[in-house]
PDB file of C-alpha atoms in Angstrom:
ATOM      1  CA  UNK A   1       0.000   0.000   0.000  1.00 94.00           C
ATOM      2  CA  UNK A   2       1.329   3.435  -0.978  1.00 96.00           C
ATOM      3  CA  UNK A   3      -0.274   6.619   0.308  1.00 97.00           C
ATOM      4  CA  UNK A   4       0.628   9.954  -1.282  1.00 97.00           C
ATOM      5  CA  UNK A   5      -0.792  13.310  -0.205  1.00 97.00           C
ATOM      6  CA  UNK A   6      -0.243  15.547  -3.195  1.00 97.00           C
ATOM      7  CA  UNK A   7      -1.475  18.596  -5.029  1.00 98.00           C
ATOM      8  CA  UNK A   8      -2.855  17.125  -8.221  1.00 98.00           C
ATOM      9  CA  UNK A   9      -5.437  17.170 -10.964  1.00 97.00           C
ATOM     10  CA  UNK A  10      -7.097  14.018 -12.300  1.00 97.00           C
ATOM     11  CA  UNK A  11      -8.698  13.065 -15.604  1.00 96.00           C
ATOM     12  CA  UNK A  12     -10.575   9.835 -16.276  1.00 94.00           C
ATOM     13  CA  UNK A  13     -10.680   9.021 -20.001  1.00 93.00           C
ATOM     14  CA  UNK A  14     -12.622   6.179 -21.588  1.00 88.00           C
ATOM     15  CA  UNK A  15     -16.271   5.190 -21.754  1.00 82.00           C
ATOM     16  CA  UNK A  16     -16.936   8.321 -19.732  1.00 82.00           C
ATOM     17  CA  UNK A  17     -14.857  11.414 -19.046  1.00 89.00           C
ATOM     18  CA  UNK A  18     -14.421  13.085 -15.673  1.00 93.00           C
ATOM     19  CA  UNK A  19     -12.135  15.859 -14.440  1.00 96.00           C
ATOM     20  CA  UNK A  20     -10.935  16.797 -10.963  1.00 96.00           C
ATOM     21  CA  UNK A  21      -9.315  20.248 -10.955  1.00 97.00           C
ATOM     22  CA  UNK A  22      -6.062  20.977  -9.160  1.00 97.00           C
ATOM     23  CA  UNK A  23      -6.299  20.476  -5.392  1.00 97.00           C
ATOM     24  CA  UNK A  24      -4.644  18.614  -2.524  1.00 97.00           C
ATOM     25  CA  UNK A  25      -5.828  15.002  -2.296  1.00 97.00           C
ATOM     26  CA  UNK A  26      -4.885  11.554  -1.030  1.00 97.00           C
ATOM     27  CA  UNK A  27      -3.668   9.156  -3.731  1.00 97.00           C
ATOM     28  CA  UNK A  28      -3.925   5.502  -2.696  1.00 97.00           C
ATOM     29  CA  UNK A  29      -1.998   2.915  -4.720  1.00 96.00           C
ATOM     30  CA  UNK A  30      -2.694  -0.697  -3.739  1.00 94.00           C
ATOM     31  CA  UNK A  31      -0.618  -3.776  -4.419  1.00 90.00           C
ATOM     32  CA  UNK A  32      -3.479  -5.275  -6.460  1.00 87.00           C
ATOM     33  CA  UNK A  33      -3.004  -2.489  -9.034  1.00 89.00           C
ATOM     34  CA  UNK A  34      -5.953  -0.334  -8.056  1.00 92.00           C
ATOM     35  CA  UNK A  35      -5.563   3.423  -7.645  1.00 96.00           C
ATOM     36  CA  UNK A  36      -8.031   5.548  -5.653  1.00 95.00           C
ATOM     37  CA  UNK A  37      -8.241   9.331  -5.277  1.00 96.00           C
ATOM     38  CA  UNK A  38      -9.716  10.644  -2.020  1.00 95.00           C
ATOM     39  CA  UNK A  39     -10.606  14.077  -0.685  1.00 94.00           C
ATOM     40  CA  UNK A  40     -11.009  15.095   2.967  1.00 90.00           C
ATOM     41  CA  UNK A  41     -14.786  14.697   2.714  1.00 83.00           C
ATOM     42  CA  UNK A  42     -17.316  12.361   1.173  1.00 71.00           C
ATOM     43  CA  UNK A  43     -16.878   9.572   3.730  1.00 67.00           C
ATOM     44  CA  UNK A  44     -15.169   6.418   2.416  1.00 76.00           C
ATOM     45  CA  UNK A  45     -16.024   6.760  -1.272  1.00 83.00           C
ATOM     46  CA  UNK A  46     -13.169   7.871  -3.575  1.00 91.00           C
ATOM     47  CA  UNK A  47     -13.634  10.791  -5.946  1.00 92.00           C
ATOM     48  CA  UNK A  48     -12.327   8.639  -8.771  1.00 93.00           C
ATOM     49  CA  UNK A  49     -10.518   5.339  -9.120  1.00 92.00           C
ATOM     50  CA  UNK A  50      -9.216   2.621 -11.399  1.00 92.00           C
ATOM     51  CA  UNK A  51     -10.058  -0.950 -10.494  1.00 87.00           C
ATOM     52  CA  UNK A  52      -7.569  -3.784 -10.935  1.00 87.00           C
ATOM     53  CA  UNK A  53      -6.081  -5.242 -13.009  1.00 88.00           C
ATOM     54  CA  UNK A  54      -4.306  -2.064 -14.095  1.00 92.00           C
ATOM     55  CA  UNK A  55      -0.787  -0.864 -14.813  1.00 94.00           C
ATOM     56  CA  UNK A  56       0.739   2.459 -13.804  1.00 96.00           C
ATOM     57  CA  UNK A  57       3.523   4.431 -15.451  1.00 96.00           C
ATOM     58  CA  UNK A  58       5.033   7.464 -13.725  1.00 96.00           C
ATOM     59  CA  UNK A  59       6.822  10.042 -15.898  1.00 96.00           C
ATOM     60  CA  UNK A  60       8.983  12.647 -14.137  1.00 95.00           C
ATOM     61  CA  UNK A  61       9.838  16.098 -15.519  1.00 93.00           C
ATOM     62  CA  UNK A  62      12.941  14.782 -17.300  1.00 93.00           C
ATOM     63  CA  UNK A  63      10.911  12.175 -19.168  1.00 94.00           C
ATOM     64  CA  UNK A  64       8.143  14.675 -19.906  1.00 93.00           C
ATOM     65  CA  UNK A  65      10.723  17.087 -21.333  1.00 92.00           C
ATOM     66  CA  UNK A  66      11.810  14.388 -23.802  1.00 92.00           C
ATOM     67  CA  UNK A  67       8.244  13.462 -24.727  1.00 90.00           C
ATOM     68  CA  UNK A  68       6.940  14.344 -28.172  1.00 88.00           C
ATOM     69  CA  UNK A  69       3.317  14.204 -26.965  1.00 88.00           C
ATOM     70  CA  UNK A  70       3.586  16.401 -23.863  1.00 90.00           C
ATOM     71  CA  UNK A  71       4.626  20.065 -23.771  1.00 90.00           C
ATOM     72  CA  UNK A  72       5.962  21.268 -20.412  1.00 90.00           C
ATOM     73  CA  UNK A  73       5.246  24.842 -21.436  1.00 89.00           C
ATOM     74  CA  UNK A  74       1.511  24.054 -21.331  1.00 91.00           C
ATOM     75  CA  UNK A  75       1.780  22.760 -17.742  1.00 93.00           C
ATOM     76  CA  UNK A  76       4.990  24.261 -16.254  1.00 93.00           C
ATOM     77  CA  UNK A  77       4.286  23.344 -12.595  1.00 95.00           C
ATOM     78  CA  UNK A  78       3.859  19.610 -13.157  1.00 96.00           C
ATOM     79  CA  UNK A  79       6.345  17.354 -11.343  1.00 97.00           C
ATOM     80  CA  UNK A  80       5.054  13.921 -12.369  1.00 97.00           C
ATOM     81  CA  UNK A  81       2.435  12.464 -14.702  1.00 97.00           C
ATOM     82  CA  UNK A  82       0.829   9.190 -13.605  1.00 97.00           C
ATOM     83  CA  UNK A  83      -0.964   7.148 -16.257  1.00 96.00           C
ATOM     84  CA  UNK A  84      -3.048   4.294 -14.842  1.00 96.00           C
ATOM     85  CA  UNK A  85      -4.196   2.016 -17.664  1.00 95.00           C
ATOM     86  CA  UNK A  86      -7.014  -0.518 -17.315  1.00 92.00           C
ATOM     87  CA  UNK A  87      -6.013  -3.998 -18.496  1.00 88.00           C
ATOM     88  CA  UNK A  88      -9.340  -4.985 -20.046  1.00 83.00           C
ATOM     89  CA  UNK A  89     -10.409  -1.733 -21.703  1.00 88.00           C
ATOM     90  CA  UNK A  90      -9.045   1.491 -23.162  1.00 91.00           C
ATOM     91  CA  UNK A  91      -9.983   3.446 -20.007  1.00 92.00           C
ATOM     92  CA  UNK A  92      -7.204   5.236 -18.160  1.00 95.00           C
ATOM     93  CA  UNK A  93      -6.526   7.772 -15.416  1.00 95.00           C
ATOM     94  CA  UNK A  94      -4.165  10.714 -15.902  1.00 96.00           C
ATOM     95  CA  UNK A  95      -2.950  12.156 -12.609  1.00 98.00           C
ATOM     96  CA  UNK A  96      -0.885  15.342 -12.791  1.00 97.00           C
ATOM     97  CA  UNK A  97       1.172  15.725  -9.600  1.00 98.00           C
ATOM     98  CA  UNK A  98       2.302  19.280  -8.826  1.00 97.00           C
ATOM     99  CA  UNK A  99       3.776  18.729  -5.383  1.00 96.00           C
ATOM    100  CA  UNK A 100       3.952  15.991  -2.745  1.00 97.00           C
ATOM    101  CA  UNK A 101       3.055  16.909   0.840  1.00 96.00           C
ATOM    102  CA  UNK A 102       3.777  13.496   2.332  1.00 96.00           C
ATOM    103  CA  UNK A 103       4.174   9.849   1.382  1.00 96.00           C
ATOM    104  CA  UNK A 104       4.048   6.463   3.131  1.00 96.00           C
ATOM    105  CA  UNK A 105       4.523   2.926   1.817  1.00 95.00           C
ATOM    106  CA  UNK A 106       3.837  -0.232   3.796  1.00 94.00           C
ATOM    107  CA  UNK A 107       3.113  -3.880   2.901  1.00 90.00           C
ATOM    108  CA  UNK A 108      -0.113  -4.806   4.674  1.00 88.00           C
ATOM    109  CA  UNK A 109       0.217  -8.531   3.932  1.00 84.00           C
ATOM    110  CA  UNK A 110      -2.655 -10.915   3.252  1.00 78.00           C
ATOM    111  CA  UNK A 111      -5.944  -9.791   4.784  1.00 76.00           C
ATOM    112  CA  UNK A 112      -8.050 -12.520   6.449  1.00 71.00           C
ATOM    113  CA  UNK A 113     -11.251 -10.894   5.171  1.00 67.00           C
ATOM    114  CA  UNK A 114     -14.363  -9.602   6.859  1.00 62.00           C
ATOM    115  CA  UNK A 115     -15.839 -11.773   9.587  1.00 59.00           C
ATOM    116  CA  UNK A 116     -19.574 -11.210   9.582  1.00 57.00           C
ATOM    117  CA  UNK A 117     -21.648 -11.151  12.747  1.00 55.00           C
ATOM    118  CA  UNK A 118     -23.644 -14.260  13.600  1.00 57.00           C
ATOM    119  CA  UNK A 119     -26.903 -13.137  12.042  1.00 70.00           C
ATOM    120  CA  UNK A 120     -25.372 -12.056   8.720  1.00 81.00           C
ATOM    121  CA  UNK A 121     -23.335 -15.267   8.484  1.00 82.00           C
ATOM    122  CA  UNK A 122     -26.453 -17.343   9.200  1.00 85.00           C
ATOM    123  CA  UNK A 123     -28.489 -15.350   6.671  1.00 87.00           C
ATOM    124  CA  UNK A 124     -25.903 -16.063   4.006  1.00 90.00           C
ATOM    125  CA  UNK A 125     -25.837 -19.781   4.769  1.00 90.00           C
ATOM    126  CA  UNK A 126     -29.631 -20.055   4.950  1.00 92.00           C
ATOM    127  CA  UNK A 127     -30.202 -18.094   1.766  1.00 92.00           C
ATOM    128  CA  UNK A 128     -27.653 -20.226  -0.067  1.00 93.00           C
ATOM    129  CA  UNK A 129     -29.583 -23.318   1.073  1.00 93.00           C
ATOM    130  CA  UNK A 130     -32.961 -21.710   0.262  1.00 94.00           C
ATOM    131  CA  UNK A 131     -31.991 -19.727  -2.815  1.00 95.00           C
ATOM    132  CA  UNK A 132     -35.505 -19.946  -4.292  1.00 93.00           C
ATOM    133  CA  UNK A 133     -36.580 -17.460  -1.621  1.00 92.00           C
ATOM    134  CA  UNK A 134     -35.351 -14.932  -4.204  1.00 94.00           C
ATOM    135  CA  UNK A 135     -37.546 -16.360  -6.944  1.00 93.00           C
ATOM    136  CA  UNK A 136     -38.651 -19.552  -8.651  1.00 94.00           C
ATOM    137  CA  UNK A 137     -35.916 -21.174 -10.691  1.00 94.00           C
ATOM    138  CA  UNK A 138     -33.021 -19.444  -8.938  1.00 96.00           C
ATOM    139  CA  UNK A 139     -29.880 -21.523  -8.405  1.00 95.00           C
ATOM    140  CA  UNK A 140     -26.765 -20.898  -6.355  1.00 95.00           C
ATOM    141  CA  UNK A 141     -23.444 -20.351  -8.125  1.00 95.00           C
ATOM    142  CA  UNK A 142     -21.242 -19.592  -5.118  1.00 94.00           C
ATOM    143  CA  UNK A 143     -21.131 -18.014  -1.691  1.00 94.00           C
ATOM    144  CA  UNK A 144     -18.452 -15.328  -1.102  1.00 92.00           C
ATOM    145  CA  UNK A 145     -17.824 -14.887  -4.828  1.00 94.00           C
ATOM    146  CA  UNK A 146     -14.386 -13.196  -5.049  1.00 91.00           C
ATOM    147  CA  UNK A 147     -13.820  -9.811  -6.677  1.00 89.00           C
ATOM    148  CA  UNK A 148     -10.866  -7.425  -6.610  1.00 86.00           C
ATOM    149  CA  UNK A 149     -12.622  -5.238  -4.013  1.00 88.00           C
ATOM    150  CA  UNK A 150     -13.974  -7.974  -1.764  1.00 88.00           C
ATOM    151  CA  UNK A 151     -16.307 -10.976  -1.926  1.00 92.00           C
ATOM    152  CA  UNK A 152     -19.932 -10.740  -3.026  1.00 94.00           C
ATOM    153  CA  UNK A 153     -22.116 -12.510  -0.450  1.00 94.00           C
ATOM    154  CA  UNK A 154     -23.897 -14.703  -3.006  1.00 95.00           C
ATOM    155  CA  UNK A 155     -23.683 -15.111  -6.770  1.00 96.00           C
ATOM    156  CA  UNK A 156     -26.709 -16.825  -8.268  1.00 96.00           C
ATOM    157  CA  UNK A 157     -28.482 -17.395 -11.589  1.00 95.00           C
ATOM    158  CA  UNK A 158     -32.157 -16.655 -12.135  1.00 95.00           C
ATOM    159  CA  UNK A 159     -34.600 -18.814 -14.095  1.00 93.00           C
ATOM    160  CA  UNK A 160     -33.378 -17.231 -17.342  1.00 94.00           C
ATOM    161  CA  UNK A 161     -29.731 -17.918 -16.524  1.00 94.00           C
ATOM    162  CA  UNK A 162     -28.841 -14.270 -15.811  1.00 95.00           C
ATOM    163  CA  UNK A 163     -26.168 -13.623 -13.173  1.00 96.00           C
ATOM    164  CA  UNK A 164     -27.425 -12.140  -9.886  1.00 97.00           C
ATOM    165  CA  UNK A 165     -25.183 -10.570  -7.229  1.00 97.00           C
ATOM    166  CA  UNK A 166     -26.738 -10.592  -3.758  1.00 97.00           C
ATOM    167  CA  UNK A 167     -25.605  -8.349  -0.904  1.00 95.00           C
ATOM    168  CA  UNK A 168     -26.877  -9.445   2.517  1.00 93.00           C
ATOM    169  CA  UNK A 169     -27.333  -7.260   5.584  1.00 92.00           C
ATOM    170  CA  UNK A 170     -29.073  -7.595   8.908  1.00 89.00           C
ATOM    171  CA  UNK A 171     -30.218  -3.981   8.548  1.00 92.00           C
ATOM    172  CA  UNK A 172     -29.973  -2.648   5.014  1.00 93.00           C
ATOM    173  CA  UNK A 173     -28.870   0.979   4.768  1.00 94.00           C
ATOM    174  CA  UNK A 174     -27.464   3.273   2.085  1.00 94.00           C
ATOM    175  CA  UNK A 175     -23.882   2.078   2.678  1.00 93.00           C
ATOM    176  CA  UNK A 176     -24.953  -1.445   1.761  1.00 94.00           C
ATOM    177  CA  UNK A 177     -26.505  -0.228  -1.490  1.00 96.00           C
ATOM    178  CA  UNK A 178     -23.307   1.655  -2.335  1.00 95.00           C
ATOM    179  CA  UNK A 179     -21.286  -1.496  -1.617  1.00 94.00           C
ATOM    180  CA  UNK A 180     -23.450  -3.594  -3.955  1.00 96.00           C
ATOM    181  CA  UNK A 181     -23.266  -0.861  -6.617  1.00 95.00           C
ATOM    182  CA  UNK A 182     -19.461  -1.101  -6.603  1.00 94.00           C
ATOM    183  CA  UNK A 183     -19.608  -4.886  -6.904  1.00 95.00           C
ATOM    184  CA  UNK A 184     -22.018  -4.637  -9.841  1.00 96.00           C
ATOM    185  CA  UNK A 185     -19.834  -2.093 -11.617  1.00 94.00           C
ATOM    186  CA  UNK A 186     -16.869  -4.458 -11.359  1.00 93.00           C
ATOM    187  CA  UNK A 187     -18.755  -7.676 -12.175  1.00 94.00           C
ATOM    188  CA  UNK A 188     -20.328  -6.130 -15.263  1.00 93.00           C
ATOM    189  CA  UNK A 189     -16.841  -5.663 -16.710  1.00 92.00           C
ATOM    190  CA  UNK A 190     -16.532  -9.462 -16.903  1.00 91.00           C
ATOM    191  CA  UNK A 191     -17.860 -10.611 -20.303  1.00 90.00           C
ATOM    192  CA  UNK A 192     -18.489 -14.107 -18.898  1.00 90.00           C
ATOM    193  CA  UNK A 193     -20.955 -12.720 -16.324  1.00 92.00           C
ATOM    194  CA  UNK A 194     -22.362  -9.519 -17.843  1.00 93.00           C
ATOM    195  CA  UNK A 195     -25.085  -8.411 -17.582  1.00 95.00           C
ATOM    196  CA  UNK A 196     -25.209  -8.846 -13.801  1.00 96.00           C
ATOM    197  CA  UNK A 197     -28.274  -7.744 -11.842  1.00 96.00           C
ATOM    198  CA  UNK A 198     -28.323  -6.915  -8.134  1.00 97.00           C
ATOM    199  CA  UNK A 199     -30.465  -7.936  -5.179  1.00 97.00           C
ATOM    200  CA  UNK A 200     -30.200  -6.143  -1.834  1.00 97.00           C
ATOM    201  CA  UNK A 201     -31.485  -8.536   0.832  1.00 94.00           C
ATOM    202  CA  UNK A 202     -31.898  -7.845   4.552  1.00 93.00           C
ATOM    203  CA  UNK A 203     -34.115  -8.498   7.541  1.00 91.00           C
ATOM    204  CA  UNK A 204     -34.984  -4.805   7.516  1.00 93.00           C
ATOM    205  CA  UNK A 205     -34.332  -2.331   4.706  1.00 95.00           C
ATOM    206  CA  UNK A 206     -34.363   1.364   5.548  1.00 95.00           C
ATOM    207  CA  UNK A 207     -36.670   3.483   3.338  1.00 95.00           C
ATOM    208  CA  UNK A 208     -33.848   5.673   2.001  1.00 95.00           C
ATOM    209  CA  UNK A 209     -31.825   2.574   1.067  1.00 95.00           C
ATOM    210  CA  UNK A 210     -34.811   1.064  -0.737  1.00 95.00           C
ATOM    211  CA  UNK A 211     -35.366   4.245  -2.754  1.00 96.00           C
ATOM    212  CA  UNK A 212     -31.683   4.422  -3.743  1.00 95.00           C
ATOM    213  CA  UNK A 213     -31.517   0.719  -4.642  1.00 96.00           C
ATOM    214  CA  UNK A 214     -34.641   0.776  -6.785  1.00 95.00           C
ATOM    215  CA  UNK A 215     -33.457   3.961  -8.506  1.00 95.00           C
ATOM    216  CA  UNK A 216     -30.322   2.035  -9.519  1.00 95.00           C
ATOM    217  CA  UNK A 217     -32.264  -0.972 -10.762  1.00 96.00           C
ATOM    218  CA  UNK A 218     -31.437  -3.100  -7.711  1.00 97.00           C
ATOM    219  CA  UNK A 219     -34.249  -5.294  -6.376  1.00 96.00           C
ATOM    220  CA  UNK A 220     -34.862  -5.263  -2.623  1.00 97.00           C
ATOM    221  CA  UNK A 221     -35.870  -8.430  -0.759  1.00 95.00           C
ATOM    222  CA  UNK A 222     -36.887  -8.543   2.907  1.00 93.00           C
ATOM    223  CA  UNK A 223     -35.846 -11.787   4.601  1.00 90.00           C
ATOM    224  CA  UNK A 224     -37.730 -13.470   7.443  1.00 89.00           C
ATOM    225  CA  UNK A 225     -34.853 -14.821   9.516  1.00 84.00           C
ATOM    226  CA  UNK A 226     -36.989 -16.887  11.895  1.00 84.00           C
ATOM    227  CA  UNK A 227     -38.985 -18.469   9.077  1.00 86.00           C
ATOM    228  CA  UNK A 228     -35.783 -19.353   7.213  1.00 86.00           C
ATOM    229  CA  UNK A 229     -34.426 -20.993  10.391  1.00 81.00           C
ATOM    230  CA  UNK A 230     -37.658 -22.932  10.779  1.00 79.00           C
ATOM    231  CA  UNK A 231     -38.427 -21.576  14.254  1.00 63.00           C
ATOM    232  CA  UNK A 232     -41.448 -19.515  13.225  1.00 51.00           C
ATOM    233  CA  UNK A 233     -44.738 -21.104  12.205  1.00 50.00           C
ATOM    234  CA  UNK A 234     -45.816 -18.722   9.452  1.00 47.00           C
ATOM    235  CA  UNK A 235     -49.146 -20.488   8.933  1.00 51.00           C
ATOM    236  CA  UNK A 236     -50.163 -19.880  12.564  1.00 46.00           C
ATOM    237  CA  UNK A 237     -49.688 -16.131  12.470  1.00 45.00           C
ATOM    238  CA  UNK A 238     -52.700 -13.882  13.012  1.00 42.00           C
ATOM    239  CA  UNK A 239     -51.044 -11.091  10.970  1.00 42.00           C
TER     240      UNK A 239
END
């Protein structure tokens, strides 16, 4: 992991274009090849990023001076130019570094992964065993399906064979929807899976999370934990 606090500007070029004007930001370079650009606000979500696999080339002023495609006179303050190229598309990030405030590098080693609380772990196991709770004809592909940014709780196929990514929460809030959105963005880059749909499943889903999920085309499913465990007689309920 390499952390660089630098004055920089950022351009994302590819299927979409985005520009971050010159300002001081945190540049995070991970060993998996991903690069994330953070500000001092906006919670955990980066302002822009490149998902792995990706390659990065750093050109200093000496290299830029020799370049036939870059004119230092157009950008005289630049110290380095980072180009982060996606491996599976023509998308790339251009990061112009004008000055470094501080820098830290440290190998974090292999992470053991997130250990879910008892209820979430049980929900995942039960839903995997009772996958048709999501719909008739659904079948399980895998629990904890790996991605470059963490495992998806459940990957399934619907009755038409379409891939479905399921994010499970005890209480579903906006952060959970954002998490599933990032998984879907990454999974839909895989031609063997795309198009991938999303299901946000929880015992309780907050209204704001439901609105956000449905606005993004993500289906919400409320799970009855007791009924799935077989400790609640649904047929004997009065209401």
